[in-house]
Structure formats: structure tokens, C-alpha cells
Short mmCIF file of C-alpha atoms in Angstrom, two decimals:
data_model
loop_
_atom_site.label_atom_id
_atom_site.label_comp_id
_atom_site.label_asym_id
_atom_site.label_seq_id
_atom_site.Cartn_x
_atom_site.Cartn_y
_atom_site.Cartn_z
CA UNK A 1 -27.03 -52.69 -44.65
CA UNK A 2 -24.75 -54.99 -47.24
CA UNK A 3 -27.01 -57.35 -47.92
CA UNK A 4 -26.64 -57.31 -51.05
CA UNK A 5 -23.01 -57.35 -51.33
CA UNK A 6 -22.42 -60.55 -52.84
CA UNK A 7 -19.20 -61.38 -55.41
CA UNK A 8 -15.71 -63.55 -55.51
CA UNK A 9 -12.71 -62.22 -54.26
CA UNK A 10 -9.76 -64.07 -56.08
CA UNK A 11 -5.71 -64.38 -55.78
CA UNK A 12 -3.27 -66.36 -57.82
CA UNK A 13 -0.01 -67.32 -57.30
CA UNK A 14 2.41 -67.47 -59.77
CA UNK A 15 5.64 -69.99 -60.62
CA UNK A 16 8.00 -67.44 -62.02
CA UNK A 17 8.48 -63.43 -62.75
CA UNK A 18 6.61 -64.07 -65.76
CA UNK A 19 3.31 -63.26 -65.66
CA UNK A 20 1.06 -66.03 -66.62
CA UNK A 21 3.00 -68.46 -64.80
CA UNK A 22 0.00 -69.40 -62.23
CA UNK A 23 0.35 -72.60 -59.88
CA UNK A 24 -2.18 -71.63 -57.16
CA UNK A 25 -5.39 -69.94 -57.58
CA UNK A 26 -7.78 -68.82 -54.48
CA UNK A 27 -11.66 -68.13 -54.77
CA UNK A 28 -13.58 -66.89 -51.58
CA UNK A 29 -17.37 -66.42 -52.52
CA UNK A 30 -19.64 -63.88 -50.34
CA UNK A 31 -23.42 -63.57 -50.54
CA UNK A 32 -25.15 -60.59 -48.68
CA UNK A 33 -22.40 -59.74 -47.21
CA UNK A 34 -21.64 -63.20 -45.55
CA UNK A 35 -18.53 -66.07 -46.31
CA UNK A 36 -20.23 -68.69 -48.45
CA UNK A 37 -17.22 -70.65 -48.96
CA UNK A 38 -13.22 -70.06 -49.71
CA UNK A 39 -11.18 -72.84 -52.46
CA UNK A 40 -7.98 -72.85 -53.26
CA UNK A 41 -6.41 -75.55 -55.97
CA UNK A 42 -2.94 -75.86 -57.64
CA UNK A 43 -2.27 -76.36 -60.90
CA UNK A 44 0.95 -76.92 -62.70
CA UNK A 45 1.82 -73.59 -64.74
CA UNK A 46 0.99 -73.10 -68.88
CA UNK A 47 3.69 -74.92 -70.47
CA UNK A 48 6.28 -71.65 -71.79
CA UNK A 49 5.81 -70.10 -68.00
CA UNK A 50 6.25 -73.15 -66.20
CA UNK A 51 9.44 -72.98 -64.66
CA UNK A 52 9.81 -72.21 -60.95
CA UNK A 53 11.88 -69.41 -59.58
CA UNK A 54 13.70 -69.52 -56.61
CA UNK A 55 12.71 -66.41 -55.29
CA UNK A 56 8.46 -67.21 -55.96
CA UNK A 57 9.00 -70.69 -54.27
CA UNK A 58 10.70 -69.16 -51.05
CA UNK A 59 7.46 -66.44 -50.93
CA UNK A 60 5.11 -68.93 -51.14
CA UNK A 61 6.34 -72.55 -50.56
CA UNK A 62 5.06 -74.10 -53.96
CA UNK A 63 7.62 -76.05 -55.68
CA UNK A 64 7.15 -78.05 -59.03
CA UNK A 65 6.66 -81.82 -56.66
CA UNK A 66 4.24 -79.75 -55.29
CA UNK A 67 2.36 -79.46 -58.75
CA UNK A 68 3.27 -82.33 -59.79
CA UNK A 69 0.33 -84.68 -59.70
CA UNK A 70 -1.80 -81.56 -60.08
CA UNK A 71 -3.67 -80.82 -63.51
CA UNK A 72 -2.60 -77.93 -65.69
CA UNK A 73 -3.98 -74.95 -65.44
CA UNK A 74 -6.56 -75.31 -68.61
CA UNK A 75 -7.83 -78.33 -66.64
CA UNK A 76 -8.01 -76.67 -63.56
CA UNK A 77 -9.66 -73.31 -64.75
CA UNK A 78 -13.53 -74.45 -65.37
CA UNK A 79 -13.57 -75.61 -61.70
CA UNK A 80 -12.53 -72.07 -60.66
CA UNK A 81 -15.42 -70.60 -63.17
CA UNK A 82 -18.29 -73.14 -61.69
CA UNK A 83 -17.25 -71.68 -58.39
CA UNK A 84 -17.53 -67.76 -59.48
CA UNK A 85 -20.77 -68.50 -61.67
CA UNK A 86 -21.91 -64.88 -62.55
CA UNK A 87 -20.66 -63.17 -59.50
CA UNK A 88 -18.53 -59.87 -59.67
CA UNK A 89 -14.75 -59.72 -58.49
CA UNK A 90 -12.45 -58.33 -56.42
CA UNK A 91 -8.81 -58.96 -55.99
CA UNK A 92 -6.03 -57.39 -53.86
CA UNK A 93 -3.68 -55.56 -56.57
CA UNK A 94 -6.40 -56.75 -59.61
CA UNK A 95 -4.57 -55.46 -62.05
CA UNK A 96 -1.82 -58.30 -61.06
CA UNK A 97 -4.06 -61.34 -60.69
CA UNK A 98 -6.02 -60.15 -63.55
CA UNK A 99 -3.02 -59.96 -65.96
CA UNK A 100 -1.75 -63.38 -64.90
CA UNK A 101 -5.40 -64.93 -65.64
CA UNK A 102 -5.85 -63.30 -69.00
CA UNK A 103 -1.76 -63.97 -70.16
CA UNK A 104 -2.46 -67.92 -68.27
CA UNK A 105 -5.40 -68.21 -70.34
CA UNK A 106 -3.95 -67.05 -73.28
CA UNK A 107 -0.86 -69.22 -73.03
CA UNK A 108 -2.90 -72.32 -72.89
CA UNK A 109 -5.41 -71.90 -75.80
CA UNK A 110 -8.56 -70.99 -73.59
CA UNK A 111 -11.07 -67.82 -73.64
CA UNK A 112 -10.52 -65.30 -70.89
CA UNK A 113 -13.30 -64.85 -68.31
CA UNK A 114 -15.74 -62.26 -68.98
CA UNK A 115 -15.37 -60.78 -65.51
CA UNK A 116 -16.09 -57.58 -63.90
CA UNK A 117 -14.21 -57.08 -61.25
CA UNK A 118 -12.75 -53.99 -58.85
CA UNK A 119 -9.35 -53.42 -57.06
CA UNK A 120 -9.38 -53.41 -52.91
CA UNK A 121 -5.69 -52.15 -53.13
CA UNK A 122 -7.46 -49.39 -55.00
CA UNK A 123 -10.30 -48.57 -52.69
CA UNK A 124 -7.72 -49.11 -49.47
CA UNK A 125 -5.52 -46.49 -50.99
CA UNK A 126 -8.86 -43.96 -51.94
CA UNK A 127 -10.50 -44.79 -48.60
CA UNK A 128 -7.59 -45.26 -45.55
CA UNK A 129 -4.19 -43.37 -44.70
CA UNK A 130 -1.82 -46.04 -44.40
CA UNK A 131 2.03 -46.15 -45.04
CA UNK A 132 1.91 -49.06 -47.36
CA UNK A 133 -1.19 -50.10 -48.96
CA UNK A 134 -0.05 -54.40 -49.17
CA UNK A 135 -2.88 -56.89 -48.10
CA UNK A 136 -1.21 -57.55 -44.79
CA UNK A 137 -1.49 -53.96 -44.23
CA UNK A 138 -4.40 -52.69 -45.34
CA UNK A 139 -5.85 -56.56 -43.55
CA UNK A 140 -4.59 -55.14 -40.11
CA UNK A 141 -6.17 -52.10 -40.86
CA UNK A 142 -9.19 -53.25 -40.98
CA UNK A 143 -8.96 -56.00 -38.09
CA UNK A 144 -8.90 -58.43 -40.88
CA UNK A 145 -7.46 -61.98 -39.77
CA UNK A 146 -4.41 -63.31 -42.67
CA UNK A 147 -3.26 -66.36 -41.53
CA UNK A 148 -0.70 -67.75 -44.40
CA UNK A 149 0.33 -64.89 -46.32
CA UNK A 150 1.14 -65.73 -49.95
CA UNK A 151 -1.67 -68.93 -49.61
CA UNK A 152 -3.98 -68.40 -52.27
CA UNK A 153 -7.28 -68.77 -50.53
CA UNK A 154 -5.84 -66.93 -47.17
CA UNK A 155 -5.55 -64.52 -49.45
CA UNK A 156 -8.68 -64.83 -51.38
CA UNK A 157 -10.44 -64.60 -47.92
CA UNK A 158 -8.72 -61.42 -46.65
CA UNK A 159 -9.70 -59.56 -49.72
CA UNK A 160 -13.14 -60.70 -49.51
CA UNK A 161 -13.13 -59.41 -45.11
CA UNK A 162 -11.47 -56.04 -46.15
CA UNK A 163 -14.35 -55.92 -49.20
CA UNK A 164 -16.68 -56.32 -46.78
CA UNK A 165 -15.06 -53.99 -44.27
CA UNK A 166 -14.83 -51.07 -46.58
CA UNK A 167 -18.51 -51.91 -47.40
CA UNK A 168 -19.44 -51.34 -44.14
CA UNK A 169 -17.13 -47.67 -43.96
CA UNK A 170 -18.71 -46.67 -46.90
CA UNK A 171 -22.29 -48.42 -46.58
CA UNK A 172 -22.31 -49.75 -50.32
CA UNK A 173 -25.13 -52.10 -50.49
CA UNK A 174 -23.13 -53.98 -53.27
CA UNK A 175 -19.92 -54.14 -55.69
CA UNK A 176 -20.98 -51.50 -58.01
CA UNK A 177 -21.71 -49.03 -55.35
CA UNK A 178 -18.52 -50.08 -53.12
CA UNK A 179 -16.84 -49.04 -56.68
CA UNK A 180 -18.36 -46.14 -56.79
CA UNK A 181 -18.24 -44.83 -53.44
CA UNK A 182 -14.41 -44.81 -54.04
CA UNK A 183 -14.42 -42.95 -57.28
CA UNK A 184 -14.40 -45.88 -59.37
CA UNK A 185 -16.48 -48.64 -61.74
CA UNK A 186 -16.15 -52.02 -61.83
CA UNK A 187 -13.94 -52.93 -64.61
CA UNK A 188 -14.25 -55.50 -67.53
CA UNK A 189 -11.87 -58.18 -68.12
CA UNK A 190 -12.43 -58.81 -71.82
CA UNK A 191 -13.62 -54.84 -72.82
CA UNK A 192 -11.54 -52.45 -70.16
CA UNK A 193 -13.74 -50.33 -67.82
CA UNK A 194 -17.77 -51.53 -67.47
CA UNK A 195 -20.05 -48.97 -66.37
CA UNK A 196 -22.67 -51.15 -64.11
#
């Protein structure tokens, strides 16, 4: 039983190589184990990362028109928060989307989110024998639906369905066990690794 599996899965996209360079964030949120809601905004990209590269627009079809009538990311970044509240996190590849959110925030004068948040591509790679361990991947795996690839709240939602699906394989009743039935803790955004 998961119902008490509730947290935020989250995905950014990013403008450029650099990391920091966010133009598209995607939140889905999940309480007791069920979709609540998925978001996904643009922003334009922190001023010294906010140059598009050609090979990031052809992946995901954001070009600066796209952003252009869109507020920056600082602007955009407390609608994202009022959306996550106090909830834990997940992310496909964390360690990516939570780089680009701290170096984002840090480019454009804000604090960083006091998260605590765990890694799916972790778990998948701990929990299933695949040959690669990407989200389209490990979301065919696991009979997960991905309908736009590289869309920050198809994304978003596909990390949230294979959270819940490796819930279910592994009967965690929330975040912190689903972390630690995989041989791992949540981690901390601001402090490193958060034993909860």
C-alpha cells in the first residue's frame, strides 16, 4: 500500500551546455500515491547562460521567441516553489536538474531550495536490468506512458509514474523508504545527503 507516497517529481530544460541555463521547468505533484496535478512554465534563462544552442533547441524545440514574452527565471521560480510546498523530490538524472536549479538560482541572486530529493535514474539502475538506464527506457520498462520527450512536464510526469512504479516493486509506503529500499537516502539540496 503507497498511500503515503506523496512528493514532486521535477525536470528542467536548459538553453545551452552550460548548466544553469534553464528555459523550461516541469513539476508533477503526487499525493498517496495518486497524480494531483503536472505544470510546466518557461522562463527566459539567467542573464550570463542565456544564450541558446543549436543543438538544446533541436532536442527540445525551445527557441529564444519562444521565451520571449516569458518572465526570467527569478520571476518564474516562486510559482514553481508554491507548487512543491514542503513535498520531497524526485527527478530523472537529479543530480542534473538539481545542479542546473542550484547554478540558475545562483546566477540570478536568489536562495536555493531547501529540497530533499532522490534520483529515479538511481533506483532504475539499483532496482531493473536494463541496457540503458534514460527516462524513455527505464519509462518503457515500467509501462510508463512519455508522450513528448524532452517536454518538461512529460517529463516531470514520467518520473513521477516510474516513482510510483518502483514503489509498488519495492512496496515503499513513501519517499524515504522508496530511498531506502534501493540502498539510498534522500538527499539535501542545500547540506548534501539528509538522513530522513
Amino acid at each position: 500500500m503507497i498511500n503515503d507516497l506523496s512528493f514532486a517529481s521535477f525536470d528542467v530544460e536548459t538553453a545551452n551546455p552550460r548548466r544553469g541555463s534553464i528555459c523550461a521547468i516541469g513539476v508533477t505533484v503526487v499525493r498517496g500515491g495518486v497524480h494531483v496535478s503536472t505544470h510546466s512554465w518557461l522562463c527566459k534563462p539567467p542573464e550570463p547562460v542565456h544564450e541558446f544552442g543549436e543543438w538544446n533547441m533541436r532536442v527540445h524545440k525551445i527557441t529564444p521567441r519562444t521565451v520571449a514574452y516569458q518572465p526570467g527565471f527569478a520571476r518564474r521560480l516562486p510559482e514553481v516553489l508554491a507548487v512543491i510546498g514542503d513535498l520531497p523530490v524526485v527527478a530523472h538524472n537529479a543530480p542534473f536538474d538539481m545542479d542546473n536549479l542550484a547554478r540558475a538560482c545562483e546566477f540570478s541572486g536568489v536562495d536555493t531550495p531547501d529540497w530533499h530529493y532522490g534520483c529515479t535514474l538511481a533506483w532504475s539502475k539499483h532496482r531493473l536490468t536494463l541496457p540503458k538506464y534514460r527516462l524513455p527506457v527505464v519509462a518503457e520498462a515500467l509501462g510508463v506512458p512519455l508522450l513528448r520527450h524532452h517536454d518538461a512536464g512529460a517529463d516531470s510526469r514520467a518520473a513521477a509514474d516510474i516513482t510510483i512504479g518502483l514503489a509498488a516493486l519495492t512496496g515503499a509506503r513513501n519517499l524515504p523508504e522508496l530511498a531506502r529500499a534501493h540502498g539510498d537516502t534522500l538527499f539535501s539540496l542545500r547540506r548534501g545527503r539528509a538522513r530522513i
